[in-house]
XYZ file of C-alpha atoms in Angstrom:
564
model
C 0.000 0.000 0.000
C 2.523 2.513 -1.217
C 0.035 5.356 -1.352
C 0.376 5.334 2.456
C -3.180 6.469 3.101
C -3.941 7.570 6.613
C -6.606 5.537 8.381
C -9.376 8.053 7.712
C -8.691 8.267 3.981
C -8.349 4.494 3.770
C -11.806 3.939 5.285
C -13.367 6.491 2.924
C -11.795 4.869 -0.148
C -12.947 1.432 0.951
C -16.470 2.750 1.454
C -16.657 4.445 -1.936
C -15.027 1.574 -3.851
C -16.623 -1.246 -1.850
C -13.275 -3.034 -1.742
C -10.848 -4.019 1.012
C -7.556 -2.115 0.684
C -4.641 -3.969 2.243
C -0.871 -3.604 1.727
C -0.132 -4.270 -1.927
C -3.546 -3.116 -3.131
C -3.211 0.215 -4.918
C -5.817 2.714 -6.132
C -4.722 3.744 -9.629
C -7.491 6.262 -10.280
C -9.142 9.285 -8.648
C -11.987 8.380 -6.324
C -14.657 10.935 -5.446
C -12.971 13.812 -3.679
C -9.623 12.024 -3.553
C -7.368 13.231 -6.359
C -3.785 12.136 -6.823
C -0.627 13.242 -8.612
C -0.571 11.763 -12.124
C 2.208 11.013 -14.589
C 0.758 13.498 -17.093
C -2.488 15.171 -17.961
C -2.739 13.088 -21.130
C -2.292 9.665 -19.539
C -4.221 10.344 -16.351
C -2.232 7.541 -14.683
C -2.080 7.894 -10.908
C 1.477 7.690 -9.622
C 2.220 5.085 -6.959
C 3.813 5.959 -4.623
C 2.764 9.591 -4.557
C 5.898 11.790 -4.784
C 6.494 14.604 -2.338
C 6.754 18.244 -3.478
C 10.492 18.236 -2.733
C 12.813 18.731 -5.765
C 15.335 16.300 -4.222
C 12.840 13.430 -3.918
C 14.227 10.708 -6.272
C 10.720 10.160 -7.631
C 10.776 13.781 -8.846
C 14.216 13.642 -10.456
C 14.731 14.493 -14.100
C 14.997 11.481 -16.449
C 18.754 12.128 -16.727
C 19.388 11.479 -13.038
C 17.097 8.465 -12.910
C 18.849 7.017 -15.947
C 22.256 7.765 -14.417
C 21.385 5.950 -11.186
C 19.899 2.949 -12.963
C 22.840 2.783 -15.390
C 25.326 2.784 -12.498
C 23.301 0.228 -10.535
C 23.082 -1.987 -13.617
C 26.829 -1.681 -14.163
C 27.503 -2.706 -10.553
C 25.204 -5.729 -10.866
C 26.963 -6.700 -14.097
C 30.623 -6.382 -13.037
C 30.070 -7.821 -9.554
C 28.133 -10.784 -10.954
C 30.559 -11.499 -13.792
C 33.313 -13.100 -11.687
C 31.779 -15.807 -9.477
C 30.212 -17.894 -12.281
C 32.775 -17.291 -15.036
C 34.937 -20.319 -14.297
C 33.154 -22.985 -16.354
C 35.222 -22.746 -19.581
C 38.524 -22.394 -17.727
C 38.026 -25.405 -15.435
C 40.650 -27.556 -17.240
C 43.235 -24.762 -16.896
C 42.434 -24.287 -13.195
C 42.712 -28.045 -12.544
C 46.173 -27.977 -14.122
C 47.276 -24.717 -12.487
C 46.418 -25.855 -8.956
C 47.064 -29.604 -9.459
C 43.476 -30.329 -8.422
C 40.376 -32.192 -9.671
C 36.967 -31.309 -11.114
C 34.957 -31.560 -7.875
C 37.415 -29.360 -5.942
C 37.658 -26.720 -8.666
C 33.850 -26.504 -8.873
C 33.948 -25.453 -5.215
C 35.493 -22.128 -6.276
C 32.042 -21.403 -7.678
C 30.009 -23.143 -4.966
C 31.690 -21.457 -2.009
C 31.500 -18.030 -3.654
C 27.759 -18.553 -4.220
C 27.209 -19.584 -0.596
C 29.115 -16.621 0.861
C 27.459 -14.250 -1.610
C 23.984 -15.108 -0.305
C 24.798 -14.606 3.373
C 26.861 -11.464 2.715
C 23.609 -9.587 2.228
C 22.952 -9.851 5.948
C 25.723 -7.224 6.050
C 25.101 -5.184 2.913
C 21.341 -4.697 3.103
C 21.305 -3.404 6.721
C 24.110 -1.020 5.778
C 22.203 0.192 2.701
C 19.041 0.742 4.734
C 20.898 2.527 7.532
C 23.509 4.588 5.653
C 22.291 4.518 2.054
C 22.772 2.731 -1.272
C 25.716 4.894 -2.390
C 28.244 3.892 0.329
C 27.341 0.208 -0.074
C 27.938 0.341 -3.820
C 31.266 2.115 -3.354
C 32.522 -0.195 -0.582
C 31.430 -3.444 -2.240
C 32.872 -2.436 -5.621
C 36.189 -1.588 -3.967
C 36.297 -5.032 -2.313
C 35.473 -6.688 -5.652
C 38.388 -4.735 -7.145
C 40.723 -6.191 -4.505
C 39.365 -9.727 -4.942
C 39.907 -9.600 -8.724
C 43.568 -8.604 -8.223
C 43.931 -11.432 -5.681
C 42.450 -13.972 -8.126
C 44.808 -12.840 -10.868
C 47.842 -13.213 -8.578
C 46.840 -16.418 -6.715
C 49.516 -19.124 -6.873
C 47.895 -21.902 -4.793
C 44.501 -23.557 -4.490
C 44.012 -22.106 -0.991
C 44.882 -18.589 -2.131
C 42.448 -18.737 -5.061
C 39.756 -20.094 -2.713
C 40.377 -17.155 -0.356
C 39.962 -14.739 -3.271
C 36.742 -16.548 -4.262
C 35.376 -16.138 -0.732
C 36.211 -12.421 -0.732
C 34.611 -12.107 -4.177
C 31.424 -13.738 -2.859
C 31.390 -11.489 0.196
C 31.909 -8.353 -1.882
C 29.455 -9.173 -4.683
C 26.347 -9.439 -2.505
C 24.924 -6.023 -3.545
C 24.750 -7.265 -7.144
C 21.773 -9.378 -6.064
C 19.923 -7.104 -3.664
C 20.516 -3.355 -3.970
C 19.345 -2.570 -7.516
C 15.714 -3.602 -6.751
C 15.848 -1.049 -3.919
C 17.152 1.603 -6.305
C 14.318 0.797 -8.726
C 11.744 1.123 -5.934
C 13.399 4.381 -4.796
C 13.314 6.074 -8.191
C 10.578 4.476 -10.296
C 6.803 4.339 -9.945
C 4.805 1.147 -9.563
C 3.673 0.964 -13.198
C 7.311 1.113 -14.369
C 8.878 -1.459 -12.064
C 8.055 -4.631 -13.960
C 10.206 -3.570 -16.908
C 13.073 -2.284 -14.745
C 13.136 -5.351 -12.488
C 13.363 -7.490 -15.612
C 16.214 -5.229 -16.769
C 17.965 -5.936 -13.474
C 17.592 -9.700 -13.718
C 18.546 -9.695 -17.399
C 21.797 -7.809 -16.748
C 22.640 -9.663 -13.544
C 22.125 -13.093 -15.065
C 23.512 -11.676 -18.313
C 26.801 -11.065 -16.525
C 26.832 -14.727 -15.528
C 26.358 -15.579 -19.213
C 28.876 -13.109 -20.621
C 31.563 -14.122 -18.095
C 32.061 -17.597 -19.574
C 31.870 -16.222 -23.138
C 34.855 -13.986 -22.407
C 36.644 -16.370 -20.039
C 36.828 -19.261 -22.536
C 38.808 -17.503 -25.292
C 40.960 -15.615 -22.802
C 41.853 -18.817 -20.955
C 42.851 -20.479 -24.238
C 44.706 -17.635 -25.951
C 45.754 -15.123 -23.288
C 45.847 -17.177 -20.086
C 43.156 -17.406 -17.426
C 44.846 -14.817 -15.203
C 44.293 -12.086 -17.780
C 40.559 -12.613 -17.479
C 40.808 -11.398 -13.892
C 42.902 -8.405 -14.923
C 40.065 -7.528 -17.303
C 37.740 -7.712 -14.297
C 40.039 -5.338 -12.426
C 39.717 -2.763 -15.224
C 35.924 -3.105 -15.513
C 35.345 -2.909 -11.756
C 37.636 0.119 -11.440
C 35.740 1.974 -14.186
C 32.425 1.140 -12.482
C 33.706 2.476 -9.148
C 34.474 5.819 -10.799
C 31.064 5.876 -12.499
C 29.260 5.291 -9.185
C 31.324 7.967 -7.423
C 30.380 10.529 -10.087
C 26.949 9.477 -11.349
C 25.132 7.772 -8.483
C 23.650 10.131 -5.873
C 21.871 8.640 -2.873
C 18.396 7.327 -3.775
C 17.180 6.316 -0.309
C 14.386 8.727 0.693
C 12.361 8.680 3.865
C 8.615 9.056 3.351
C 6.728 9.793 6.546
C 3.638 7.704 7.115
C 0.487 9.877 7.039
C -0.577 8.645 10.478
C 2.706 9.970 11.880
C 2.138 13.309 10.180
C -1.450 13.529 11.384
C -0.360 12.824 14.934
C 1.609 16.077 14.831
C -0.556 18.212 12.576
C -4.079 16.916 13.239
C -6.579 19.652 12.337
C -8.818 20.927 15.089
C -11.675 21.407 12.620
C -13.087 18.392 10.748
C -12.249 18.346 7.056
C -14.819 18.256 4.299
C -14.094 14.568 3.752
C -14.802 13.808 7.431
C -18.081 15.652 7.355
C -19.122 13.950 4.124
C -18.408 10.570 5.701
C -20.379 11.521 8.831
C -23.389 12.633 6.778
C -23.307 9.375 4.797
C -23.370 7.368 7.996
C -26.296 9.421 9.312
C -28.147 9.235 5.981
C -27.515 5.787 4.460
C -30.121 6.432 1.789
C -27.631 8.769 0.061
C -25.635 7.361 -2.856
C -22.007 6.397 -2.404
C -20.951 9.520 -4.232
C -23.241 12.559 -4.400
C -21.736 15.669 -6.039
C -24.457 17.832 -4.550
C -23.469 16.698 -1.079
C -19.902 17.857 -1.647
C -21.084 21.201 -3.020
C -22.955 21.844 0.228
C -19.949 21.192 2.385
C -17.624 24.103 3.021
C -14.022 23.075 3.439
C -12.410 23.859 6.760
C -10.021 26.775 6.804
C -6.558 25.772 5.592
C -7.741 22.482 4.069
C -7.029 22.256 0.340
C -9.793 21.109 -1.999
C -7.997 18.341 -3.881
C -10.830 17.940 -6.348
C -9.651 21.001 -8.280
C -5.902 20.669 -7.788
C -3.783 19.924 -10.812
C -0.745 17.682 -10.784
C 1.560 20.671 -11.411
C 0.160 22.392 -8.323
C 0.364 19.295 -6.149
C 3.928 18.480 -7.224
C 5.612 21.275 -9.225
C 8.900 19.307 -9.279
C 7.642 16.127 -10.994
C 10.207 15.170 -13.702
C 12.135 18.402 -12.931
C 13.985 17.671 -9.683
C 17.656 16.893 -9.120
C 19.880 15.491 -6.330
C 21.089 17.731 -3.525
C 24.696 18.073 -2.379
C 23.839 15.968 0.661
C 22.834 13.106 -1.635
C 26.355 13.022 -3.092
C 28.038 12.650 0.308
C 29.709 9.367 1.224
C 26.882 8.286 3.513
C 23.632 9.623 4.932
C 23.321 10.449 8.650
C 21.210 8.174 10.830
C 20.135 8.933 14.404
C 19.859 5.263 15.399
C 22.253 3.271 13.193
C 22.663 0.285 15.531
C 18.909 -0.150 15.946
C 18.461 0.046 12.168
C 21.146 -2.570 11.526
C 19.796 -4.989 14.142
C 16.275 -4.593 12.792
C 17.442 -5.339 9.250
C 19.194 -8.466 10.496
C 15.919 -9.719 11.959
C 13.466 -8.737 9.200
C 14.760 -11.181 6.512
C 14.335 -14.042 8.985
C 10.829 -12.835 9.860
C 9.897 -12.651 6.182
C 10.395 -16.400 5.783
C 7.048 -16.736 7.599
C 5.262 -14.752 4.863
C 3.861 -17.078 2.153
C 4.353 -14.559 -0.668
C 8.051 -14.091 0.161
C 8.527 -17.858 0.350
C 6.794 -18.239 -3.010
C 9.118 -15.682 -4.636
C 12.182 -17.212 -2.937
C 11.526 -20.708 -4.255
C 10.772 -19.571 -7.805
C 13.904 -17.402 -7.989
C 16.003 -20.176 -6.421
C 15.018 -22.991 -8.730
C 14.745 -20.871 -11.859
C 18.316 -19.689 -11.219
C 19.321 -23.286 -10.541
C 18.204 -24.248 -14.056
C 20.752 -21.742 -15.340
C 23.406 -22.818 -12.807
C 23.067 -26.390 -14.078
C 24.226 -25.317 -17.531
C 27.124 -23.364 -16.068
C 28.336 -26.345 -14.021
C 27.876 -29.040 -16.678
C 28.776 -27.430 -20.014
C 32.513 -28.212 -19.793
C 31.806 -31.650 -18.352
C 29.612 -32.492 -21.362
C 31.081 -30.597 -24.305
C 34.799 -31.085 -23.518
C 34.308 -34.869 -23.496
C 33.728 -37.189 -26.466
C 31.980 -37.130 -28.890
C 32.150 -33.300 -28.878
C 35.653 -32.511 -27.539
C 35.164 -28.759 -27.935
C 37.792 -26.228 -26.857
C 37.252 -23.783 -23.942
C 36.696 -21.007 -26.496
C 33.889 -22.891 -28.226
C 32.275 -23.876 -24.934
C 32.430 -20.262 -23.806
C 30.763 -19.103 -27.026
C 27.847 -21.469 -26.398
C 26.789 -19.026 -23.685
C 25.819 -16.568 -26.411
C 22.632 -18.628 -26.771
C 21.834 -18.099 -23.090
C 22.563 -14.384 -23.477
C 20.244 -14.071 -26.488
C 17.566 -15.893 -24.507
C 18.079 -13.482 -21.620
C 17.624 -10.522 -23.960
C 14.385 -12.054 -25.263
C 13.218 -12.403 -21.673
C 14.227 -8.794 -21.011
C 12.252 -7.281 -23.871
C 9.161 -9.429 -23.275
C 8.641 -10.238 -19.590
C 8.733 -6.783 -18.013
C 6.559 -4.963 -20.553
C 4.183 -7.946 -20.725
C 3.897 -8.020 -16.929
C 3.181 -4.278 -16.736
C 0.723 -4.455 -19.661
C -1.257 -7.352 -18.196
C -1.351 -5.656 -14.796
C -2.592 -2.411 -16.344
C -5.320 -4.188 -18.347
C -6.537 -6.089 -15.300
C -6.384 -2.880 -13.237
C -8.685 -1.093 -15.682
C -11.036 -4.063 -15.650
C -11.004 -3.909 -11.845
C -12.181 -0.239 -11.756
C -8.695 1.154 -11.250
C -7.743 -1.101 -8.326
C -4.443 -2.922 -8.775
C -3.620 -6.126 -6.919
C -0.057 -7.549 -6.955
C -1.423 -10.951 -8.004
C -2.268 -9.513 -11.420
C 1.360 -10.049 -12.453
C 1.209 -13.814 -11.936
C -0.534 -14.580 -15.234
C 2.635 -13.479 -17.037
C 4.484 -16.534 -15.713
C 2.546 -19.038 -17.858
C 4.501 -18.841 -21.165
C 7.853 -18.756 -19.370
C 7.076 -21.866 -17.322
C 6.372 -23.711 -20.565
C 9.650 -22.449 -22.054
C 11.521 -23.531 -18.910
C 10.125 -27.086 -19.139
C 11.014 -27.414 -22.836
C 14.548 -26.124 -22.246
C 15.271 -28.553 -19.417
C 13.975 -31.529 -21.393
C 16.204 -30.647 -24.343
C 19.319 -30.159 -22.194
C 18.821 -33.256 -20.013
C 18.116 -35.694 -22.824
C 20.469 -33.871 -25.217
C 23.375 -34.378 -22.833
C 22.389 -37.965 -22.096
C 21.688 -39.069 -25.683
C 24.408 -36.870 -27.191
C 22.140 -34.817 -29.454
C 23.655 -32.535 -32.048
C 25.154 -29.582 -30.170
C 23.018 -27.147 -32.171
C 19.813 -28.545 -30.674
C 21.147 -28.392 -27.121
C 22.564 -24.895 -27.453
C 20.049 -23.143 -29.688
C 16.935 -24.588 -28.033
C 17.977 -25.668 -24.540
C 20.421 -22.883 -23.676
C 18.258 -20.129 -25.207
C 15.215 -21.376 -23.268
C 17.264 -21.271 -20.063
C 18.189 -17.653 -20.762
C 14.575 -16.641 -21.439
C 13.142 -18.181 -18.289
C 15.924 -17.001 -15.966
C 15.354 -13.381 -17.035
C 11.568 -13.670 -16.714
C 10.423 -15.936 -13.875
C 12.611 -14.442 -11.096
C 11.685 -10.906 -12.179
C 7.939 -11.596 -12.115
C 7.975 -13.466 -8.797
C 10.241 -10.983 -6.984
C 8.294 -7.980 -8.306
C 5.123 -9.595 -6.918
C 6.757 -9.881 -3.488
C 8.090 -6.309 -3.584
C 4.678 -4.970 -4.664
C 3.191 -6.708 -1.612
C 5.829 -5.588 0.929
C 7.607 -2.592 -0.599
C 8.926 -1.027 2.664
C 11.172 -4.076 3.172
C 12.164 -4.713 -0.455
C 15.838 -5.001 0.488
C 15.113 -7.574 3.174
C 12.946 -9.503 0.710
C 15.956 -9.905 -1.556
C 18.096 -11.035 1.384
C 15.561 -13.793 2.033
C 15.473 -14.655 -1.669
C 19.253 -14.722 -2.180
C 19.944 -16.762 0.966
C 17.401 -19.339 -0.198
C 18.750 -19.270 -3.784
C 22.406 -19.469 -2.886
C 22.001 -22.213 -0.289
C 20.373 -24.388 -2.931
C 22.968 -23.306 -5.505
C 25.823 -24.259 -3.184
C 24.304 -27.661 -2.434
C 23.620 -28.319 -6.094
C 27.150 -27.314 -7.119
C 28.624 -29.631 -4.478
C 26.658 -32.737 -5.411
C 25.779 -32.387 -9.113
C 29.094 -33.765 -10.421
C 29.116 -37.048 -8.424
C 25.357 -37.364 -9.003
C 25.838 -37.123 -12.793
C 28.768 -39.545 -12.680
C 26.592 -42.057 -10.842
C 23.229 -41.841 -12.676
C 23.739 -39.641 -15.736
C 22.411 -36.213 -16.659
C 18.667 -36.860 -16.746
C 17.799 -37.435 -13.038
C 19.568 -34.314 -11.627
C 18.362 -31.931 -14.354
C 14.802 -33.275 -14.432
C 14.579 -33.205 -10.630
C 15.545 -29.554 -10.686
C 13.006 -28.866 -13.461
C 10.240 -30.659 -11.557
C 10.868 -28.577 -8.436
C 10.846 -25.368 -10.483
C 7.541 -26.388 -12.073
C 6.059 -27.253 -8.676
C 6.822 -23.828 -7.213
C 5.544 -22.061 -10.313
C 2.301 -24.062 -10.238
C 1.780 -22.902 -6.656
C 1.140 -19.518 -8.258
C -2.404 -20.812 -8.816
C -2.862 -20.761 -5.037
C -1.610 -17.179 -4.852
C -3.821 -16.067 -7.741
C -6.859 -17.024 -5.665
C -5.572 -16.613 -2.084
C -2.743 -14.083 -2.351
C -4.858 -11.223 -1.048
C -5.935 -13.325 1.912
C -2.269 -13.915 2.747
C -1.736 -10.144 2.611
C -4.713 -9.592 4.903
C -3.096 -11.896 7.453
C 0.002 -9.677 7.572
C -1.654 -6.272 7.070
C -0.933 -5.167 10.663
C 2.697 -6.267 10.596
C 5.321 -3.675 11.458
C 7.060 -4.333 8.113
C 4.540 -1.991 6.469
C 5.654 0.965 8.604
C 9.413 0.691 8.067
């Protein structure tokens, strides 16, 4: 409920609309005497959340500054995510360099994934307490150090230490950009931008092997990490210059009313009182409002234009304070401790669990390809080089781009159509229909990869169909499910992604540890099809949320997470 209606306004809207408004439910149209700031006079689209009239409010920023922030956040997600899962094509070189074996070398990836998930118990509290900007700067600097360490590592233990530091430092790649999107973009725009985030984050995991394979073969695997050093350093500079702080505190109306409660009842109060006394009156009677004189100092919103309500919409810019290293906080320790507890608490919320499982197993479908491509394609009958195996990831990347350009806009379009059909009331569950085509694509892709590996299909079938399908679904399903959770519990969006990434990375670590011996024992089909079946199961549970999601939100409507 990002409109943050005070209790009085909420009751009036429910009465006029004859609908229960709980967190996640948003009114996307004017109702009676309640008029809201809109995106433009032509569109008439109500903006959720409602921006303040402050020029420094990130929701009011000019397109340039919003684009700058999102470009920097996307760059951070890309360069921080590129390292941990880039090892697949260079596995033979790493086995030789550290005199090791396949299972042990795969742990460079597995351990980094595990640490990466839990690192967000550090990064997200810091971003909530001190801001997104210092977290991006600090984590990017640590990634810079870890890339140098990887390039210089001479022993297995040293490279493992660099992998652990890389996992610890790269946590913000998975959690902070969704916060930045929620800070700067309105509800009707988030589906597309969250898909952009997932496409570029998972895209980095696809591009990493594409680059790593040829570099390992022709320039040496260490030079791949020196390339990372250069990319991370450039991103650090970009964030320092082009990413002002986006965290913005929005006071809850009940808190404001507690300080500035009017001594004279407003026109809305008196209208509500008269309707209670005279139930024979219609829900909305223009003549009734004409006969009510507004209290002194109370603005008549019915005649206010968007430009008068918010003169800085699309014209604002960051302040000098928003470019400082961190934002002041009166109670930093309390904020950090609270953010450590909230992700654990969110595991009790069905919608967060639903999003966590879908993101986890959808990502695992992609991780399977990353962990098995060298194992399959470097062996007979294929015997491809690291360069060729790396280039196979282009198919995943193309699939990710298809997911990017389809899932977000489709999700927003379906939600908008259903909102209009629902008299301007948007429910988060409206996004869930968008999952259907991508679940089908995910199933097809896993079948092709599992049986293609096992039966040694022509590589073109495996790569063009199976790998591309994996890219499409991994850009789409996590974006849709996580956006649904954020729409339902926006005040704790960062903590939601901590819960999601811990769940995802725990499963990813376990899968990376056991997939190789499992495949050696029973072949490719059982592990890959088991993972596909679990992904399908969690996606099918979306049927439950389509019908009962609002009931789940009613259960948690009084939770303190909605006032954070």
